[in-house]
Amino acid sequence: MKKSRTPISLTVHGTPEPQARPRYGSGHFFSPKTVWWHKVQFAARLNRPKPALEGPVHLILSFYMPRPKSAPQSIVWHRTRPDIDNLAKAVMDAMTTAGWWLDDGQVAVLEASKQYIAEGEKTSVLITASEI
């Protein structure tokens, strides 16, 4: 039986953005890449596991979103757009490009949350991945 690797974690600071909708141009469809996507991809490339994860992956994504001035401090969970699945897709796509795994289809367990940042904190995503 193959031994699982130690989980790898990294934090990417910035305001999380969803995966952009596919566009059509120059005779084909493509997914535009946002500044956020490039930031995640750059950080992921610098921190990628070597060798890349080969088996099924357990991925935990914790998104820390900006708090509107109108939102009371007692509200913790972010429950409006952007949708959590689109936030996760942007991060997974950037991590695939950065070489964390061969294909994001390897993600067998995905845990994702989004919450408002606490006072004095910065917007970000905390990424933890491990081979299972």
Short mmCIF file of C-alpha atoms in Angstrom, two decimals:
data_model
loop_
_atom_site.label_atom_id
_atom_site.label_comp_id
_atom_site.label_asym_id
_atom_site.label_seq_id
_atom_site.Cartn_x
_atom_site.Cartn_y
_atom_site.Cartn_z
CA MET A 1 0.00 0.00 0.00
CA LYS A 2 1.31 3.42 -0.99
CA LYS A 3 2.02 5.79 1.89
CA SER A 4 0.21 9.14 1.66
CA ARG A 5 2.23 12.33 1.65
CA THR A 6 2.19 15.04 4.28
CA PRO A 7 -0.41 17.75 3.48
CA ILE A 8 0.94 20.84 1.73
CA SER A 9 -0.53 24.23 2.62
CA LEU A 10 -0.18 27.71 1.22
CA THR A 11 -1.99 31.01 1.58
CA VAL A 12 -2.55 33.33 -1.38
CA HIS A 13 -3.42 36.90 -0.40
CA GLY A 14 -5.83 38.93 -2.51
CA THR A 15 -9.56 39.03 -3.09
CA PRO A 16 -10.76 35.63 -4.35
CA GLU A 17 -12.46 35.74 -7.76
CA PRO A 18 -14.52 33.07 -9.53
CA GLN A 19 -13.49 31.21 -12.66
CA ALA A 20 -14.35 33.42 -15.64
CA ARG A 21 -17.02 32.15 -18.04
CA PRO A 22 -15.73 30.63 -21.29
CA ARG A 23 -15.56 33.10 -24.20
CA TYR A 24 -15.45 32.62 -27.95
CA GLY A 25 -12.75 34.27 -30.04
CA SER A 26 -10.40 33.54 -32.94
CA GLY A 27 -12.46 30.49 -33.89
CA HIS A 28 -12.42 28.70 -30.52
CA PHE A 29 -13.62 28.83 -26.92
CA PHE A 30 -11.23 29.84 -24.12
CA SER A 31 -11.41 30.70 -20.42
CA PRO A 32 -10.10 34.19 -19.69
CA LYS A 33 -7.62 34.30 -16.82
CA THR A 34 -8.05 36.98 -14.14
CA VAL A 35 -5.36 38.73 -12.11
CA TRP A 36 -6.47 36.53 -9.18
CA TRP A 37 -5.98 33.36 -11.25
CA HIS A 38 -2.45 34.46 -12.17
CA LYS A 39 -1.66 35.27 -8.54
CA VAL A 40 -2.80 31.80 -7.38
CA GLN A 41 -0.97 30.10 -10.25
CA PHE A 42 2.29 31.95 -9.46
CA ALA A 43 2.13 31.12 -5.74
CA ALA A 44 1.16 27.52 -6.47
CA ARG A 45 4.06 27.11 -8.91
CA LEU A 46 6.52 28.34 -6.27
CA ASN A 47 5.11 25.89 -3.69
CA ARG A 48 4.20 22.86 -5.81
CA PRO A 49 4.96 19.36 -4.62
CA LYS A 50 7.79 17.58 -6.35
CA PRO A 51 6.98 15.20 -7.84
CA ALA A 52 3.39 16.20 -8.63
CA LEU A 53 0.60 14.44 -6.75
CA GLU A 54 -0.24 11.28 -8.69
CA GLY A 55 -3.11 9.64 -6.80
CA PRO A 56 -6.45 10.87 -5.54
CA VAL A 57 -6.26 14.24 -3.77
CA HIS A 58 -8.00 15.69 -0.72
CA LEU A 59 -8.24 19.46 -1.26
CA ILE A 60 -9.34 21.99 1.38
CA LEU A 61 -10.02 25.58 0.26
CA SER A 62 -10.84 28.27 2.82
CA PHE A 63 -11.80 31.57 1.18
CA TYR A 64 -11.63 34.75 3.26
CA MET A 65 -13.82 37.39 1.62
CA PRO A 66 -14.12 41.16 2.13
CA ARG A 67 -16.72 42.21 4.68
CA PRO A 68 -19.20 44.86 3.48
CA LYS A 69 -19.39 47.88 5.78
CA SER A 70 -23.08 47.08 6.30
CA ALA A 71 -22.41 43.53 7.55
CA PRO A 72 -22.36 43.21 11.35
CA GLN A 73 -19.28 41.55 12.90
CA SER A 74 -21.52 38.77 14.23
CA ILE A 75 -22.02 37.44 10.66
CA VAL A 76 -19.17 35.05 9.86
CA TRP A 77 -20.20 33.11 6.75
CA HIS A 78 -20.19 34.71 3.32
CA ARG A 79 -23.47 33.70 1.68
CA THR A 80 -23.68 35.80 -1.47
CA ARG A 81 -21.95 35.72 -4.85
CA PRO A 82 -19.45 34.68 -6.00
CA ASP A 83 -20.54 31.04 -5.83
CA ILE A 84 -18.17 28.78 -3.95
CA ASP A 85 -17.94 26.23 -6.78
CA ASN A 86 -16.71 28.92 -9.19
CA LEU A 87 -14.15 30.13 -6.63
CA ALA A 88 -12.92 26.55 -6.20
CA LYS A 89 -12.74 25.97 -9.97
CA ALA A 90 -10.48 29.01 -10.45
CA VAL A 91 -8.06 27.78 -7.76
CA MET A 92 -8.09 24.18 -9.03
CA ASP A 93 -7.46 25.31 -12.61
CA ALA A 94 -4.53 27.50 -11.50
CA MET A 95 -3.07 24.63 -9.44
CA THR A 96 -3.34 22.26 -12.41
CA THR A 97 -1.44 24.75 -14.58
CA ALA A 98 1.14 25.16 -11.78
CA GLY A 99 1.83 21.41 -11.79
CA TRP A 100 0.40 20.26 -8.44
CA TRP A 101 -1.19 17.26 -10.16
CA LEU A 102 -1.70 15.96 -13.69
CA ASP A 103 -5.41 16.81 -13.82
CA ASP A 104 -7.87 18.39 -11.40
CA GLY A 105 -10.01 15.28 -11.90
CA GLN A 106 -7.66 13.73 -9.30
CA VAL A 107 -9.41 15.78 -6.61
CA ALA A 108 -11.53 13.09 -4.97
CA VAL A 109 -12.45 15.01 -1.80
CA LEU A 110 -13.09 18.74 -1.91
CA GLU A 111 -13.87 20.80 1.18
CA ALA A 112 -14.55 24.49 0.54
CA SER A 113 -15.73 27.32 2.75
CA LYS A 114 -16.09 31.07 2.39
CA GLN A 115 -16.29 33.48 5.25
CA TYR A 116 -15.84 37.16 5.94
CA ILE A 117 -12.43 38.31 7.10
CA ALA A 118 -12.05 39.36 10.71
CA GLU A 119 -11.19 42.97 11.46
CA GLY A 120 -7.56 43.67 10.57
CA GLU A 121 -7.20 40.51 8.42
CA LYS A 122 -6.54 40.34 4.67
CA THR A 123 -8.62 38.64 2.00
CA SER A 124 -7.08 35.36 0.86
CA VAL A 125 -7.47 31.67 0.21
CA LEU A 126 -5.86 28.99 2.38
CA ILE A 127 -5.11 25.90 0.28
CA THR A 128 -4.31 22.50 1.78
CA ALA A 129 -3.77 19.48 -0.44
CA SER A 130 -2.79 15.91 0.34
CA GLU A 131 -2.64 12.67 -1.58
CA ILE A 132 -5.03 10.05 -0.16
#
